[in-house]
Amino acid sequence: MYNLSVFVSGRGSNLKSLFQEIYDSDIRIVSVVTSVPDCGAVIFADENNIPVFLVSDKPKEGFVNFDTLTGLLKSQNVNLVVLAGFLKKIPDNFVEAFQNKIINIHPALLPSFGGKGMYGINVHKAVFEKSAQLSGATVHFVDKVYDNGKIIAQKSVDISDVNSPEDIAERVLKIEHELLPFVVKKIAFKKIEIRNNRVYILN
Ligand code: GAR
């Protein structure tokens, strides 16, 4: 079995699509991690009997800190941490504990429109205001800097005729739901290679 822990903060549409896409494979979601206990993603996890860990960087009843979380995920034999709309910064210690085993989905074509404050609809507003004609989704490895790790896969979409940031969000989300499960499967089935300082996806 290949074990995923999925980190979420919102409605959880990427969690849902990932759950559905890996349903009949050897990949399973062994935990969902959040700092937002009442978010849609947690409701989905509860409905599907996926254990939920609440995490906070400040002491809070019912929440664990990132060091304790590291121990919990190690005891679950987590192979890959998937950030699917998790909006808190991941502390350096946690990144070190899961070196090259954390990926993130970002709703734009990095390295443009990334970094601190660039999440959710903020990203699509910035893309809209720049009058970018293309947007898309990026899955990348997570390092200690926001949206900075090596890019694993990207998919673009034409947004030349959109009327609002929400139109962009809708188009990009469709792509996210394909791209994230695709990358997770490639990593789980060892179809990712790093050479020449680049990431290659094998068939
Ligand atoms: C997704 O669009 C994801 O790319 C974005 O949050 C949304 C979560 O939606 N993540 C970021 O902006 C991270 N910088 P979901 O809860 O429906 O999966």
CSV table of C-alpha atoms and ligand atoms in Angstrom, one decimal:
chain,number,residue,atom,x,y,z
A,1,MET,CA,0.0,0.0,0.0
A,2,TYR,CA,1.1,3.6,-0.7
A,3,ASN,CA,-0.1,5.9,2.0
A,4,LEU,CA,-1.1,9.5,1.5
A,5,SER,CA,-1.9,12.2,4.0
A,6,VAL,CA,-3.9,15.0,2.5
A,7,PHE,CA,-3.7,18.5,4.0
A,8,VAL,CA,-6.7,20.8,3.4
A,9,SER,CA,-8.3,24.1,4.5
A,10,GLY,CA,-11.4,24.5,2.3
A,11,ARG,CA,-14.2,22.8,0.5
A,12,GLY,CA,-12.1,19.8,-0.4
A,13,SER,CA,-12.9,19.3,-4.1
A,14,ASN,CA,-9.3,18.2,-4.8
A,15,LEU,CA,-9.5,15.8,-1.9
A,16,LYS,CA,-12.7,14.3,-3.3
A,17,SER,CA,-11.3,13.9,-6.8
A,18,LEU,CA,-8.1,12.3,-5.5
A,19,PHE,CA,-10.1,9.9,-3.3
A,20,GLN,CA,-12.3,8.9,-6.3
A,21,GLU,CA,-9.3,8.5,-8.7
A,22,ILE,CA,-7.3,6.2,-6.4
A,23,TYR,CA,-10.3,4.2,-5.2
A,24,ASP,CA,-9.4,0.9,-6.9
A,25,SER,CA,-5.6,1.2,-6.7
A,26,ASP,CA,-3.0,0.4,-4.0
A,27,ILE,CA,-2.9,4.1,-3.0
A,28,ARG,CA,-5.0,5.1,-0.1
A,29,ILE,CA,-5.6,8.3,2.0
A,30,VAL,CA,-4.7,7.4,5.6
A,31,SER,CA,-5.3,10.8,7.1
A,32,VAL,CA,-6.6,14.3,6.4
A,33,VAL,CA,-4.9,17.2,8.2
A,34,THR,CA,-6.4,20.6,8.7
A,35,SER,CA,-6.3,23.8,10.8
A,36,VAL,CA,-10.0,24.5,9.9
A,37,PRO,CA,-12.0,21.8,11.7
A,38,ASP,CA,-15.4,22.7,10.1
A,39,CYS,CA,-14.3,22.9,6.5
A,40,GLY,CA,-16.0,21.0,3.7
A,41,ALA,CA,-13.0,18.7,3.3
A,42,VAL,CA,-13.3,17.5,6.9
A,43,ILE,CA,-17.0,16.7,6.4
A,44,PHE,CA,-16.0,14.6,3.4
A,45,ALA,CA,-13.2,12.8,5.4
A,46,ASP,CA,-15.7,12.1,8.3
A,47,GLU,CA,-18.2,10.7,5.8
A,48,ASN,CA,-15.6,8.4,4.4
A,49,ASN,CA,-14.0,7.3,7.7
A,50,ILE,CA,-10.7,9.0,7.0
A,51,PRO,CA,-8.9,9.9,10.3
A,52,VAL,CA,-8.6,13.7,10.7
A,53,PHE,CA,-5.8,15.4,12.6
A,54,LEU,CA,-6.2,19.1,13.6
A,55,VAL,CA,-3.0,21.0,13.5
A,56,SER,CA,-2.1,24.4,14.9
A,57,ASP,CA,1.2,26.2,15.4
A,58,LYS,CA,-0.1,27.7,18.7
A,59,PRO,CA,-1.3,25.5,21.7
A,60,LYS,CA,-5.0,24.9,21.2
A,61,GLU,CA,-7.3,22.2,22.7
A,62,GLY,CA,-7.9,19.3,20.4
A,63,PHE,CA,-5.1,20.4,18.1
A,64,VAL,CA,-1.6,19.0,17.7
A,65,ASN,CA,1.5,20.9,16.8
A,66,PHE,CA,3.6,20.1,13.7
A,67,ASP,CA,6.2,18.1,15.7
A,68,THR,CA,3.5,15.8,17.1
A,69,LEU,CA,1.9,15.6,13.7
A,70,THR,CA,5.2,14.4,12.2
A,71,GLY,CA,5.2,11.5,14.7
A,72,LEU,CA,1.5,10.7,13.9
A,73,LEU,CA,2.1,10.6,10.2
A,74,LYS,CA,5.3,8.5,10.6
A,75,SER,CA,3.4,6.0,12.7
A,76,GLN,CA,0.8,5.8,9.8
A,77,ASN,CA,3.7,5.1,7.4
A,78,VAL,CA,2.8,8.0,5.3
A,79,ASN,CA,4.7,7.9,1.9
A,80,LEU,CA,3.5,11.2,0.5
A,81,VAL,CA,2.0,14.4,2.0
A,82,VAL,CA,-0.3,16.1,-0.5
A,83,LEU,CA,-1.2,19.8,0.1
A,84,ALA,CA,-4.6,20.2,-1.6
A,85,GLY,CA,-5.6,23.7,-0.7
A,86,PHE,CA,-3.8,23.8,2.6
A,87,LEU,CA,-3.3,27.5,3.3
A,88,LYS,CA,-0.9,27.5,6.3
A,89,LYS,CA,2.9,27.7,5.8
A,90,ILE,CA,4.5,24.3,6.5
A,91,PRO,CA,7.2,24.7,9.1
A,92,ASP,CA,10.8,24.0,8.2
A,93,ASN,CA,11.1,21.0,10.6
A,94,PHE,CA,8.2,19.3,9.0
A,95,VAL,CA,9.6,19.9,5.5
A,96,GLU,CA,12.9,18.3,6.7
A,97,ALA,CA,11.1,15.4,8.2
A,98,PHE,CA,9.3,14.7,4.9
A,99,GLN,CA,12.1,15.8,2.5
A,100,ASN,CA,11.0,15.4,-1.1
A,101,LYS,CA,7.8,13.8,0.1
A,102,ILE,CA,5.5,16.8,0.1
A,103,ILE,CA,3.7,18.1,-3.0
A,104,ASN,CA,1.4,21.0,-3.5
A,105,ILE,CA,-1.1,21.9,-6.1
A,106,HIS,CA,-1.2,25.6,-7.0
A,107,PRO,CA,-4.0,27.2,-9.1
A,108,ALA,CA,-1.7,29.0,-11.6
A,109,LEU,CA,1.3,28.5,-13.8
A,110,LEU,CA,4.3,28.9,-11.4
A,111,PRO,CA,6.7,30.6,-11.1
A,112,SER,CA,4.1,33.3,-12.0
A,113,PHE,CA,1.4,34.2,-9.5
A,114,GLY,CA,2.8,32.3,-6.6
A,115,GLY,CA,4.2,33.2,-3.2
A,116,LYS,CA,2.9,34.5,0.1
A,117,GLY,CA,-0.8,35.6,-0.1
A,118,MET,CA,-1.3,33.9,-3.4
A,119,TYR,CA,-3.9,31.4,-2.7
A,120,GLY,CA,-7.5,30.6,-3.9
A,121,ILE,CA,-9.3,33.5,-5.5
A,122,ASN,CA,-6.4,35.9,-4.8
A,123,VAL,CA,-4.4,34.1,-7.5
A,124,HIS,CA,-7.2,34.2,-10.0
A,125,LYS,CA,-7.8,38.0,-9.3
A,126,ALA,CA,-4.1,38.7,-10.0
A,127,VAL,CA,-4.2,36.6,-13.2
A,128,PHE,CA,-7.4,38.4,-14.3
A,129,GLU,CA,-5.9,41.9,-13.5
A,130,LYS,CA,-2.7,41.1,-15.5
A,131,SER,CA,-4.9,40.2,-18.4
A,132,ALA,CA,-3.0,36.9,-18.7
A,133,GLN,CA,-4.4,34.9,-21.6
A,134,LEU,CA,-3.4,31.5,-20.3
A,135,SER,CA,-3.6,30.1,-16.8
A,136,GLY,CA,-3.5,26.6,-15.4
A,137,ALA,CA,-2.4,24.4,-12.5
A,138,THR,CA,1.0,23.4,-11.2
A,139,VAL,CA,2.0,20.5,-9.0
A,140,HIS,CA,5.4,21.0,-7.4
A,141,PHE,CA,7.6,19.6,-4.6
A,142,VAL,CA,7.4,21.7,-1.4
A,143,ASP,CA,10.6,23.2,0.1
A,144,LYS,CA,11.0,25.8,2.8
A,145,VAL,CA,10.0,28.7,0.5
A,146,TYR,CA,6.3,29.3,-0.6
A,147,ASP,CA,5.6,27.9,-4.1
A,148,ASN,CA,9.3,27.5,-4.8
A,149,GLY,CA,10.0,23.7,-5.0
A,150,LYS,CA,10.7,22.0,-8.3
A,151,ILE,CA,7.8,21.8,-10.7
A,152,ILE,CA,6.6,18.2,-11.4
A,153,ALA,CA,3.7,18.9,-13.8
A,154,GLN,CA,1.7,21.7,-15.3
A,155,LYS,CA,-1.4,22.0,-17.4
A,156,SER,CA,-2.6,25.2,-19.0
A,157,VAL,CA,-6.0,26.5,-20.1
A,158,ASP,CA,-7.0,29.3,-22.5
A,159,ILE,CA,-8.6,32.1,-20.5
A,160,SER,CA,-8.7,34.7,-23.3
A,161,ASP,CA,-12.5,35.0,-23.2
A,162,VAL,CA,-13.2,35.1,-19.4
A,163,ASN,CA,-15.2,37.8,-17.7
A,164,SER,CA,-14.2,37.4,-14.1
A,165,PRO,CA,-11.7,35.8,-11.7
A,166,GLU,CA,-14.4,33.3,-10.9
A,167,ASP,CA,-14.5,32.2,-14.5
A,168,ILE,CA,-10.8,31.5,-14.3
A,169,ALA,CA,-11.2,29.6,-11.0
A,170,GLU,CA,-13.8,27.3,-12.6
A,171,ARG,CA,-11.6,26.5,-15.6
A,172,VAL,CA,-8.5,25.9,-13.5
A,173,LEU,CA,-10.2,23.8,-11.0
A,174,LYS,CA,-11.3,21.3,-13.7
A,175,ILE,CA,-7.6,20.9,-14.6
A,176,GLU,CA,-6.5,20.6,-11.0
A,177,HIS,CA,-8.9,17.6,-10.6
A,178,GLU,CA,-7.0,15.8,-13.4
A,179,LEU,CA,-3.5,16.9,-12.6
A,180,LEU,CA,-3.2,16.1,-8.9
A,181,PRO,CA,-4.4,12.5,-9.2
A,182,PHE,CA,-2.2,12.0,-12.3
A,183,VAL,CA,0.9,13.2,-10.4
A,184,VAL,CA,0.1,11.3,-7.2
A,185,LYS,CA,-0.2,8.1,-9.3
A,186,LYS,CA,3.1,8.7,-11.1
A,187,ILE,CA,4.9,9.3,-7.8
A,188,ALA,CA,3.3,6.3,-6.2
A,189,PHE,CA,4.1,4.0,-9.1
A,190,LYS,CA,7.7,5.4,-9.2
A,191,LYS,CA,7.3,7.0,-12.6
A,192,ILE,CA,9.0,10.2,-11.6
A,193,GLU,CA,12.7,10.7,-12.2
A,194,ILE,CA,14.9,13.7,-11.2
A,195,ARG,CA,17.9,14.2,-13.5
A,196,ASN,CA,19.7,17.3,-15.0
A,197,ASN,CA,18.2,19.1,-12.0
A,198,ARG,CA,14.8,18.6,-13.6
A,199,VAL,CA,11.7,16.4,-12.9
A,200,TYR,CA,10.8,13.9,-15.7
A,201,ILE,CA,7.6,12.0,-15.8
A,202,LEU,CA,7.9,8.5,-17.3
A,203,ASN,CA,5.2,6.6,-19.2
B,1,GAR,C1,-7.5,24.9,-5.0
B,1,GAR,O1,-7.8,25.7,-6.1
B,1,GAR,C2,-6.0,24.9,-4.8
B,1,GAR,O2,-5.2,24.9,-5.9
B,1,GAR,C3,-5.8,26.1,-4.0
B,1,GAR,O3,-6.9,26.1,-3.1
B,1,GAR,C4,-8.0,25.5,-3.7
B,1,GAR,C5,-8.6,24.5,-2.8
B,1,GAR,O4,-9.8,24.0,-3.3
B,1,GAR,N1,-4.5,26.2,-3.3
B,1,GAR,C6,-3.8,27.3,-3.2
B,1,GAR,O5,-4.2,28.4,-3.6
B,1,GAR,C7,-2.4,27.1,-2.6
B,1,GAR,N2,-1.6,28.2,-2.8
B,1,GAR,P1,-10.4,22.7,-2.8
B,1,GAR,O6,-10.5,22.8,-1.3
B,1,GAR,O7,-11.8,22.6,-3.4
B,1,GAR,O8,-9.5,21.5,-3.2
